[in-house]
Tab-separated table of C-alpha atoms in Angstrom:
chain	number	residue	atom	x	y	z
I	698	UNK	CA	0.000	0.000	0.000
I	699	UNK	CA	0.933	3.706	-1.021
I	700	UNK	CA	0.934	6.165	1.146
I	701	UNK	CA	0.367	9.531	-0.030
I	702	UNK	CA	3.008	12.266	1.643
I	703	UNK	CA	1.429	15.435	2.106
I	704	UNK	CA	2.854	18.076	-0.670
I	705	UNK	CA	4.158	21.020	0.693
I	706	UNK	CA	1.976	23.661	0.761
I	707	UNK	CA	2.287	25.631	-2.588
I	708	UNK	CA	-0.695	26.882	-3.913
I	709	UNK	CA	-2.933	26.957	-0.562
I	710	UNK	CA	-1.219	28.448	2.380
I	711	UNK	CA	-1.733	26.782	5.693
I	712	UNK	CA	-3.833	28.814	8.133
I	713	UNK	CA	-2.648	30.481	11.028
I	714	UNK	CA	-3.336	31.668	14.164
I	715	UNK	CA	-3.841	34.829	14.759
I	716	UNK	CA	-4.890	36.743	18.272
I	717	UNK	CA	-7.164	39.795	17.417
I	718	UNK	CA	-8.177	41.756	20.212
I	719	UNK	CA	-10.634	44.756	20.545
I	720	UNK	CA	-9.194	48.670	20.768
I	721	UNK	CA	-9.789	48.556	24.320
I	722	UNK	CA	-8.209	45.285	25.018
I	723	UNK	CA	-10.802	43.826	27.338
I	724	UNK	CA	-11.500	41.035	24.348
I	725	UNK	CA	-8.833	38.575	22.729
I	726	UNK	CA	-9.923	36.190	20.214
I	727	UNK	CA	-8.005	33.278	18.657
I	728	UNK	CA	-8.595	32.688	14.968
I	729	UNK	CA	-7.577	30.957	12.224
I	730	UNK	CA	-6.847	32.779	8.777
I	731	UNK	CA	-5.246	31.731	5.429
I	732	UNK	CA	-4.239	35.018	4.443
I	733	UNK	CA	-4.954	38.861	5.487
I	734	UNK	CA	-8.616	38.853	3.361
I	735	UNK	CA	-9.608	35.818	5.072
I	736	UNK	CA	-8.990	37.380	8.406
I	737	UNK	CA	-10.517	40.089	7.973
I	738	UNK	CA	-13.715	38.705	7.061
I	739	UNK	CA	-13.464	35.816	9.855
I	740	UNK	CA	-13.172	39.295	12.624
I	741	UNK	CA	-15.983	41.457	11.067
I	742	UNK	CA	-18.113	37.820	11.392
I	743	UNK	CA	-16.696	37.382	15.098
I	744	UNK	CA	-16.380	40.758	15.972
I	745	UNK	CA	-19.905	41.371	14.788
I	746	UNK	CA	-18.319	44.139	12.551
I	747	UNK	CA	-20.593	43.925	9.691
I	748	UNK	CA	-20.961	47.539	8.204
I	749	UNK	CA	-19.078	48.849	10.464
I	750	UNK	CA	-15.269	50.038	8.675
I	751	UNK	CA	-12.251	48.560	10.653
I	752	UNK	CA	-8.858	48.295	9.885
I	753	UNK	CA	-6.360	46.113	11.826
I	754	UNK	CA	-3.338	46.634	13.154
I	755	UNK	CA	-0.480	45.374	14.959
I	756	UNK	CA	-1.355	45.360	18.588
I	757	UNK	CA	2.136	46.176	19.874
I	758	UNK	CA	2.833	49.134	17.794
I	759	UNK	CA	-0.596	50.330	15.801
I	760	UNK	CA	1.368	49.206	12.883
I	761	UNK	CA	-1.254	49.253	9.798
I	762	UNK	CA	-1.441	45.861	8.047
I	763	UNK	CA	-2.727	46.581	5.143
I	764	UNK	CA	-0.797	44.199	2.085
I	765	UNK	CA	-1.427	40.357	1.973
I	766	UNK	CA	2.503	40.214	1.656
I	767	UNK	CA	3.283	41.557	4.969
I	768	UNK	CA	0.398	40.088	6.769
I	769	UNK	CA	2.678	36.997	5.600
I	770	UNK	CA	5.936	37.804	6.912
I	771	UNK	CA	4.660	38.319	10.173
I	772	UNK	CA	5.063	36.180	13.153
I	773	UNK	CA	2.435	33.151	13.928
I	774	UNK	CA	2.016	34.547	17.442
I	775	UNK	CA	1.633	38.044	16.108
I	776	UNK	CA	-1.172	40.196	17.707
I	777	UNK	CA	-3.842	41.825	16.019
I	778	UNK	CA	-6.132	44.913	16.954
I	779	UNK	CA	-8.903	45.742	15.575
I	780	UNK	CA	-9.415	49.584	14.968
I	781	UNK	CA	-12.845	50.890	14.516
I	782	UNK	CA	-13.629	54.220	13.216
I	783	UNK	CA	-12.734	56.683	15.434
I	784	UNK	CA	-10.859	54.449	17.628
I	785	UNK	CA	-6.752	54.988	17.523
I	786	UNK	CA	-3.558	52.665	19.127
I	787	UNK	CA	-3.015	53.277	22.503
I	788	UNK	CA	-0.118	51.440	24.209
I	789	UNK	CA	-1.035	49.543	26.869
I	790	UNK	CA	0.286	51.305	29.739
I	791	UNK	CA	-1.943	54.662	28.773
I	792	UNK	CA	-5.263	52.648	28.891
I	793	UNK	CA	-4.586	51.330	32.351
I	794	UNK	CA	-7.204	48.481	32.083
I	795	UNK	CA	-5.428	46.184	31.122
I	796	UNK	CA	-3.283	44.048	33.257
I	797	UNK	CA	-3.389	46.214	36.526
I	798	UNK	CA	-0.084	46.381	38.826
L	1151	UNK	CA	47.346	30.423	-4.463
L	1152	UNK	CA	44.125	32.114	-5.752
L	1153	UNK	CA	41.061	32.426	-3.706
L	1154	UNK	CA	37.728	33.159	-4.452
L	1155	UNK	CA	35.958	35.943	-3.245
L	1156	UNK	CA	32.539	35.167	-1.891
L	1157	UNK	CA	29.911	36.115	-5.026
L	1158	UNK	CA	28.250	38.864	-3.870
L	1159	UNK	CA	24.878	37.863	-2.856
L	1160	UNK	CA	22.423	35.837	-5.234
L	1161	UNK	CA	20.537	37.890	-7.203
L	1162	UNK	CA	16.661	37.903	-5.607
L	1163	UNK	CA	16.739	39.468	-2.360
L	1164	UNK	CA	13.418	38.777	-0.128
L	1165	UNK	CA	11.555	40.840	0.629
L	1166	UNK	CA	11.637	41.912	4.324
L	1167	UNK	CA	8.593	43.399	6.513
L	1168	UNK	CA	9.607	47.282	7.491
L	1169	UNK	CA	7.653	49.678	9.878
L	1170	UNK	CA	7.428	53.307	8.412
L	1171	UNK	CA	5.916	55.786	10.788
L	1172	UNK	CA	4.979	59.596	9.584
L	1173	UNK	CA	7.578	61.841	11.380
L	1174	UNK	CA	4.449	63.037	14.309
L	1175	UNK	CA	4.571	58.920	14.538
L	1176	UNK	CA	0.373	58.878	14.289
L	1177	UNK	CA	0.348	56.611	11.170
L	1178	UNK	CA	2.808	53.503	11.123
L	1179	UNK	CA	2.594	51.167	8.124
L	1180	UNK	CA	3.577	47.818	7.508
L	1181	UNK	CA	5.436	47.486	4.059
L	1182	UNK	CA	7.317	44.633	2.157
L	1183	UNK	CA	10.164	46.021	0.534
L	1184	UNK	CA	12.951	44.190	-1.638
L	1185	UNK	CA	15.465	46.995	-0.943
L	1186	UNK	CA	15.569	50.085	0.167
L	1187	UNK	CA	15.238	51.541	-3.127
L	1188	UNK	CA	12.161	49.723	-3.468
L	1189	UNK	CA	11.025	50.809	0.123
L	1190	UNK	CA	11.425	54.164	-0.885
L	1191	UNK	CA	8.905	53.932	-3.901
L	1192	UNK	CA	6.489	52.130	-1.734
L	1193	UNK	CA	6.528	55.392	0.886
L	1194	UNK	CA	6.300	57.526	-1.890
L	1195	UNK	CA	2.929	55.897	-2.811
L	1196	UNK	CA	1.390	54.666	0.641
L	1197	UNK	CA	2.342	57.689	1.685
L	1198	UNK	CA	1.185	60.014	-1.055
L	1199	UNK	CA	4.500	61.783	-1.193
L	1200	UNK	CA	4.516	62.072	-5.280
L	1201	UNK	CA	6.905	64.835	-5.851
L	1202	UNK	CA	7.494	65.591	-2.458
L	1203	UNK	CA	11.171	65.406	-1.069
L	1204	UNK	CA	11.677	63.260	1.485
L	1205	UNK	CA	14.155	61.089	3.678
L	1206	UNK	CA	14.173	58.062	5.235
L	1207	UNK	CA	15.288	57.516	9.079
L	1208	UNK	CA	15.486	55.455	12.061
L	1209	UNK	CA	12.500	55.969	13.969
L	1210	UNK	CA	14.639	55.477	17.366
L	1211	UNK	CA	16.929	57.943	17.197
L	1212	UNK	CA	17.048	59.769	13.726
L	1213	UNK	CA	19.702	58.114	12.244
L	1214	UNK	CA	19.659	59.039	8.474
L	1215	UNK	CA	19.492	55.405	5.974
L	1216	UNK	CA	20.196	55.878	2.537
L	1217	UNK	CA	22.604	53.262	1.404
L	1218	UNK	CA	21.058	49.899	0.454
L	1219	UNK	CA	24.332	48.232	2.642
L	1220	UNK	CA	22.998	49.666	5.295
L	1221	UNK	CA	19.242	49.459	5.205
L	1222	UNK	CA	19.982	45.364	4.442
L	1223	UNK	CA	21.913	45.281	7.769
L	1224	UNK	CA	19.082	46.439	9.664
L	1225	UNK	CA	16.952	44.325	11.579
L	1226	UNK	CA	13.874	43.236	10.136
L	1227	UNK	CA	11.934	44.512	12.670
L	1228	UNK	CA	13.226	48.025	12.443
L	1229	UNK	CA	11.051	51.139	12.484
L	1230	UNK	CA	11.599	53.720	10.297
L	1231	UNK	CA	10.239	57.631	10.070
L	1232	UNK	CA	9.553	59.492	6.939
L	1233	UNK	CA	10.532	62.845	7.091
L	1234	UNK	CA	9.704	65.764	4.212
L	1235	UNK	CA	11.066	68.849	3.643
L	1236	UNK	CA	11.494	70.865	7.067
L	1237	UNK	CA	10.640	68.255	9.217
L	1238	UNK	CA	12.786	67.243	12.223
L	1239	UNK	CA	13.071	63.574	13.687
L	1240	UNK	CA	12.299	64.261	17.121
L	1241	UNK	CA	12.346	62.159	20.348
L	1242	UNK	CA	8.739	60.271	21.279
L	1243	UNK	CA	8.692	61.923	24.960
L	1244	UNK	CA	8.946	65.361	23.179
L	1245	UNK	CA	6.144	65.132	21.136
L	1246	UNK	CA	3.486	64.956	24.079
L	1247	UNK	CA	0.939	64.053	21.431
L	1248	UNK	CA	2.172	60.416	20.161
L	1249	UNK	CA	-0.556	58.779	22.196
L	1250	UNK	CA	-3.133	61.191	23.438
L	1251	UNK	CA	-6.400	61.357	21.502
Protein backbone atom coordinates (compact mmCIF):
# COMPACT_ATOMS: atom_id res chain seq x y z
CA UNK A 1 0.00 0.00 0.00
CA UNK A 2 0.93 3.71 -1.02
CA UNK A 3 0.93 6.17 1.15
CA UNK A 4 0.37 9.53 -0.03
CA UNK A 5 3.01 12.27 1.64
CA UNK A 6 1.43 15.43 2.11
CA UNK A 7 2.85 18.08 -0.67
CA UNK A 8 4.16 21.02 0.69
CA UNK A 9 1.98 23.66 0.76
CA UNK A 10 2.29 25.63 -2.59
CA UNK A 11 -0.70 26.88 -3.91
CA UNK A 12 -2.93 26.96 -0.56
CA UNK A 13 -1.22 28.45 2.38
CA UNK A 14 -1.73 26.78 5.69
CA UNK A 15 -3.83 28.81 8.13
CA UNK A 16 -2.65 30.48 11.03
CA UNK A 17 -3.34 31.67 14.16
CA UNK A 18 -3.84 34.83 14.76
CA UNK A 19 -4.89 36.74 18.27
CA UNK A 20 -7.16 39.80 17.42
CA UNK A 21 -8.18 41.76 20.21
CA UNK A 22 -10.63 44.76 20.54
CA UNK A 23 -9.19 48.67 20.77
CA UNK A 24 -9.79 48.56 24.32
CA UNK A 25 -8.21 45.28 25.02
CA UNK A 26 -10.80 43.83 27.34
CA UNK A 27 -11.50 41.03 24.35
CA UNK A 28 -8.83 38.58 22.73
CA UNK A 29 -9.92 36.19 20.21
CA UNK A 30 -8.01 33.28 18.66
CA UNK A 31 -8.60 32.69 14.97
CA UNK A 32 -7.58 30.96 12.22
CA UNK A 33 -6.85 32.78 8.78
CA UNK A 34 -5.25 31.73 5.43
CA UNK A 35 -4.24 35.02 4.44
CA UNK A 36 -4.95 38.86 5.49
CA UNK A 37 -8.62 38.85 3.36
CA UNK A 38 -9.61 35.82 5.07
CA UNK A 39 -8.99 37.38 8.41
CA UNK A 40 -10.52 40.09 7.97
CA UNK A 41 -13.71 38.71 7.06
CA UNK A 42 -13.46 35.82 9.86
CA UNK A 43 -13.17 39.29 12.62
CA UNK A 44 -15.98 41.46 11.07
CA UNK A 45 -18.11 37.82 11.39
CA UNK A 46 -16.70 37.38 15.10
CA UNK A 47 -16.38 40.76 15.97
CA UNK A 48 -19.91 41.37 14.79
CA UNK A 49 -18.32 44.14 12.55
CA UNK A 50 -20.59 43.92 9.69
CA UNK A 51 -20.96 47.54 8.20
CA UNK A 52 -19.08 48.85 10.46
CA UNK A 53 -15.27 50.04 8.67
CA UNK A 54 -12.25 48.56 10.65
CA UNK A 55 -8.86 48.30 9.89
CA UNK A 56 -6.36 46.11 11.83
CA UNK A 57 -3.34 46.63 13.15
CA UNK A 58 -0.48 45.37 14.96
CA UNK A 59 -1.36 45.36 18.59
CA UNK A 60 2.14 46.18 19.87
CA UNK A 61 2.83 49.13 17.79
CA UNK A 62 -0.60 50.33 15.80
CA UNK A 63 1.37 49.21 12.88
CA UNK A 64 -1.25 49.25 9.80
CA UNK A 65 -1.44 45.86 8.05
CA UNK A 66 -2.73 46.58 5.14
CA UNK A 67 -0.80 44.20 2.08
CA UNK A 68 -1.43 40.36 1.97
CA UNK A 69 2.50 40.21 1.66
CA UNK A 70 3.28 41.56 4.97
CA UNK A 71 0.40 40.09 6.77
CA UNK A 72 2.68 37.00 5.60
CA UNK A 73 5.94 37.80 6.91
CA UNK A 74 4.66 38.32 10.17
CA UNK A 75 5.06 36.18 13.15
CA UNK A 76 2.43 33.15 13.93
CA UNK A 77 2.02 34.55 17.44
CA UNK A 78 1.63 38.04 16.11
CA UNK A 79 -1.17 40.20 17.71
CA UNK A 80 -3.84 41.82 16.02
CA UNK A 81 -6.13 44.91 16.95
CA UNK A 82 -8.90 45.74 15.58
CA UNK A 83 -9.42 49.58 14.97
CA UNK A 84 -12.84 50.89 14.52
CA UNK A 85 -13.63 54.22 13.22
CA UNK A 86 -12.73 56.68 15.43
CA UNK A 87 -10.86 54.45 17.63
CA UNK A 88 -6.75 54.99 17.52
CA UNK A 89 -3.56 52.67 19.13
CA UNK A 90 -3.01 53.28 22.50
CA UNK A 91 -0.12 51.44 24.21
CA UNK A 92 -1.03 49.54 26.87
CA UNK A 93 0.29 51.30 29.74
CA UNK A 94 -1.94 54.66 28.77
CA UNK A 95 -5.26 52.65 28.89
CA UNK A 96 -4.59 51.33 32.35
CA UNK A 97 -7.20 48.48 32.08
CA UNK A 98 -5.43 46.18 31.12
CA UNK A 99 -3.28 44.05 33.26
CA UNK A 100 -3.39 46.21 36.53
CA UNK A 101 -0.08 46.38 38.83
CA UNK B 1 47.35 30.42 -4.46
CA UNK B 2 44.12 32.11 -5.75
CA UNK B 3 41.06 32.43 -3.71
CA UNK B 4 37.73 33.16 -4.45
CA UNK B 5 35.96 35.94 -3.25
CA UNK B 6 32.54 35.17 -1.89
CA UNK B 7 29.91 36.11 -5.03
CA UNK B 8 28.25 38.86 -3.87
CA UNK B 9 24.88 37.86 -2.86
CA UNK B 10 22.42 35.84 -5.23
CA UNK B 11 20.54 37.89 -7.20
CA UNK B 12 16.66 37.90 -5.61
CA UNK B 13 16.74 39.47 -2.36
CA UNK B 14 13.42 38.78 -0.13
CA UNK B 15 11.56 40.84 0.63
CA UNK B 16 11.64 41.91 4.32
CA UNK B 17 8.59 43.40 6.51
CA UNK B 18 9.61 47.28 7.49
CA UNK B 19 7.65 49.68 9.88
CA UNK B 20 7.43 53.31 8.41
CA UNK B 21 5.92 55.79 10.79
CA UNK B 22 4.98 59.60 9.58
CA UNK B 23 7.58 61.84 11.38
CA UNK B 24 4.45 63.04 14.31
CA UNK B 25 4.57 58.92 14.54
CA UNK B 26 0.37 58.88 14.29
CA UNK B 27 0.35 56.61 11.17
CA UNK B 28 2.81 53.50 11.12
CA UNK B 29 2.59 51.17 8.12
CA UNK B 30 3.58 47.82 7.51
CA UNK B 31 5.44 47.49 4.06
CA UNK B 32 7.32 44.63 2.16
CA UNK B 33 10.16 46.02 0.53
CA UNK B 34 12.95 44.19 -1.64
CA UNK B 35 15.47 47.00 -0.94
CA UNK B 36 15.57 50.08 0.17
CA UNK B 37 15.24 51.54 -3.13
CA UNK B 38 12.16 49.72 -3.47
CA UNK B 39 11.03 50.81 0.12
CA UNK B 40 11.42 54.16 -0.88
CA UNK B 41 8.91 53.93 -3.90
CA UNK B 42 6.49 52.13 -1.73
CA UNK B 43 6.53 55.39 0.89
CA UNK B 44 6.30 57.53 -1.89
CA UNK B 45 2.93 55.90 -2.81
CA UNK B 46 1.39 54.67 0.64
CA UNK B 47 2.34 57.69 1.69
CA UNK B 48 1.18 60.01 -1.06
CA UNK B 49 4.50 61.78 -1.19
CA UNK B 50 4.52 62.07 -5.28
CA UNK B 51 6.91 64.83 -5.85
CA UNK B 52 7.49 65.59 -2.46
CA UNK B 53 11.17 65.41 -1.07
CA UNK B 54 11.68 63.26 1.49
CA UNK B 55 14.15 61.09 3.68
CA UNK B 56 14.17 58.06 5.24
CA UNK B 57 15.29 57.52 9.08
CA UNK B 58 15.49 55.46 12.06
CA UNK B 59 12.50 55.97 13.97
CA UNK B 60 14.64 55.48 17.37
CA UNK B 61 16.93 57.94 17.20
CA UNK B 62 17.05 59.77 13.73
CA UNK B 63 19.70 58.11 12.24
CA UNK B 64 19.66 59.04 8.47
CA UNK B 65 19.49 55.40 5.97
CA UNK B 66 20.20 55.88 2.54
CA UNK B 67 22.60 53.26 1.40
CA UNK B 68 21.06 49.90 0.45
CA UNK B 69 24.33 48.23 2.64
CA UNK B 70 23.00 49.67 5.29
CA UNK B 71 19.24 49.46 5.20
CA UNK B 72 19.98 45.36 4.44
CA UNK B 73 21.91 45.28 7.77
CA UNK B 74 19.08 46.44 9.66
CA UNK B 75 16.95 44.33 11.58
CA UNK B 76 13.87 43.24 10.14
CA UNK B 77 11.93 44.51 12.67
CA UNK B 78 13.23 48.03 12.44
CA UNK B 79 11.05 51.14 12.48
CA UNK B 80 11.60 53.72 10.30
CA UNK B 81 10.24 57.63 10.07
CA UNK B 82 9.55 59.49 6.94
CA UNK B 83 10.53 62.85 7.09
CA UNK B 84 9.70 65.76 4.21
CA UNK B 85 11.07 68.85 3.64
CA UNK B 86 11.49 70.86 7.07
CA UNK B 87 10.64 68.26 9.22
CA UNK B 88 12.79 67.24 12.22
CA UNK B 89 13.07 63.57 13.69
CA UNK B 90 12.30 64.26 17.12
CA UNK B 91 12.35 62.16 20.35
CA UNK B 92 8.74 60.27 21.28
CA UNK B 93 8.69 61.92 24.96
CA UNK B 94 8.95 65.36 23.18
CA UNK B 95 6.14 65.13 21.14
CA UNK B 96 3.49 64.96 24.08
CA UNK B 97 0.94 64.05 21.43
CA UNK B 98 2.17 60.42 20.16
CA UNK B 99 -0.56 58.78 22.20
CA UNK B 100 -3.13 61.19 23.44
CA UNK B 101 -6.40 61.36 21.50
Amino acid sequence: TQQVLSEPSRKAPRARPCRVSTADRKVRKGIMAYSLEDLLHKVQDILMLKDKPFSLVLEEDGTIVETEEYFQALAGDTVFMVLQKGQKWQPPSEQGNRYQL
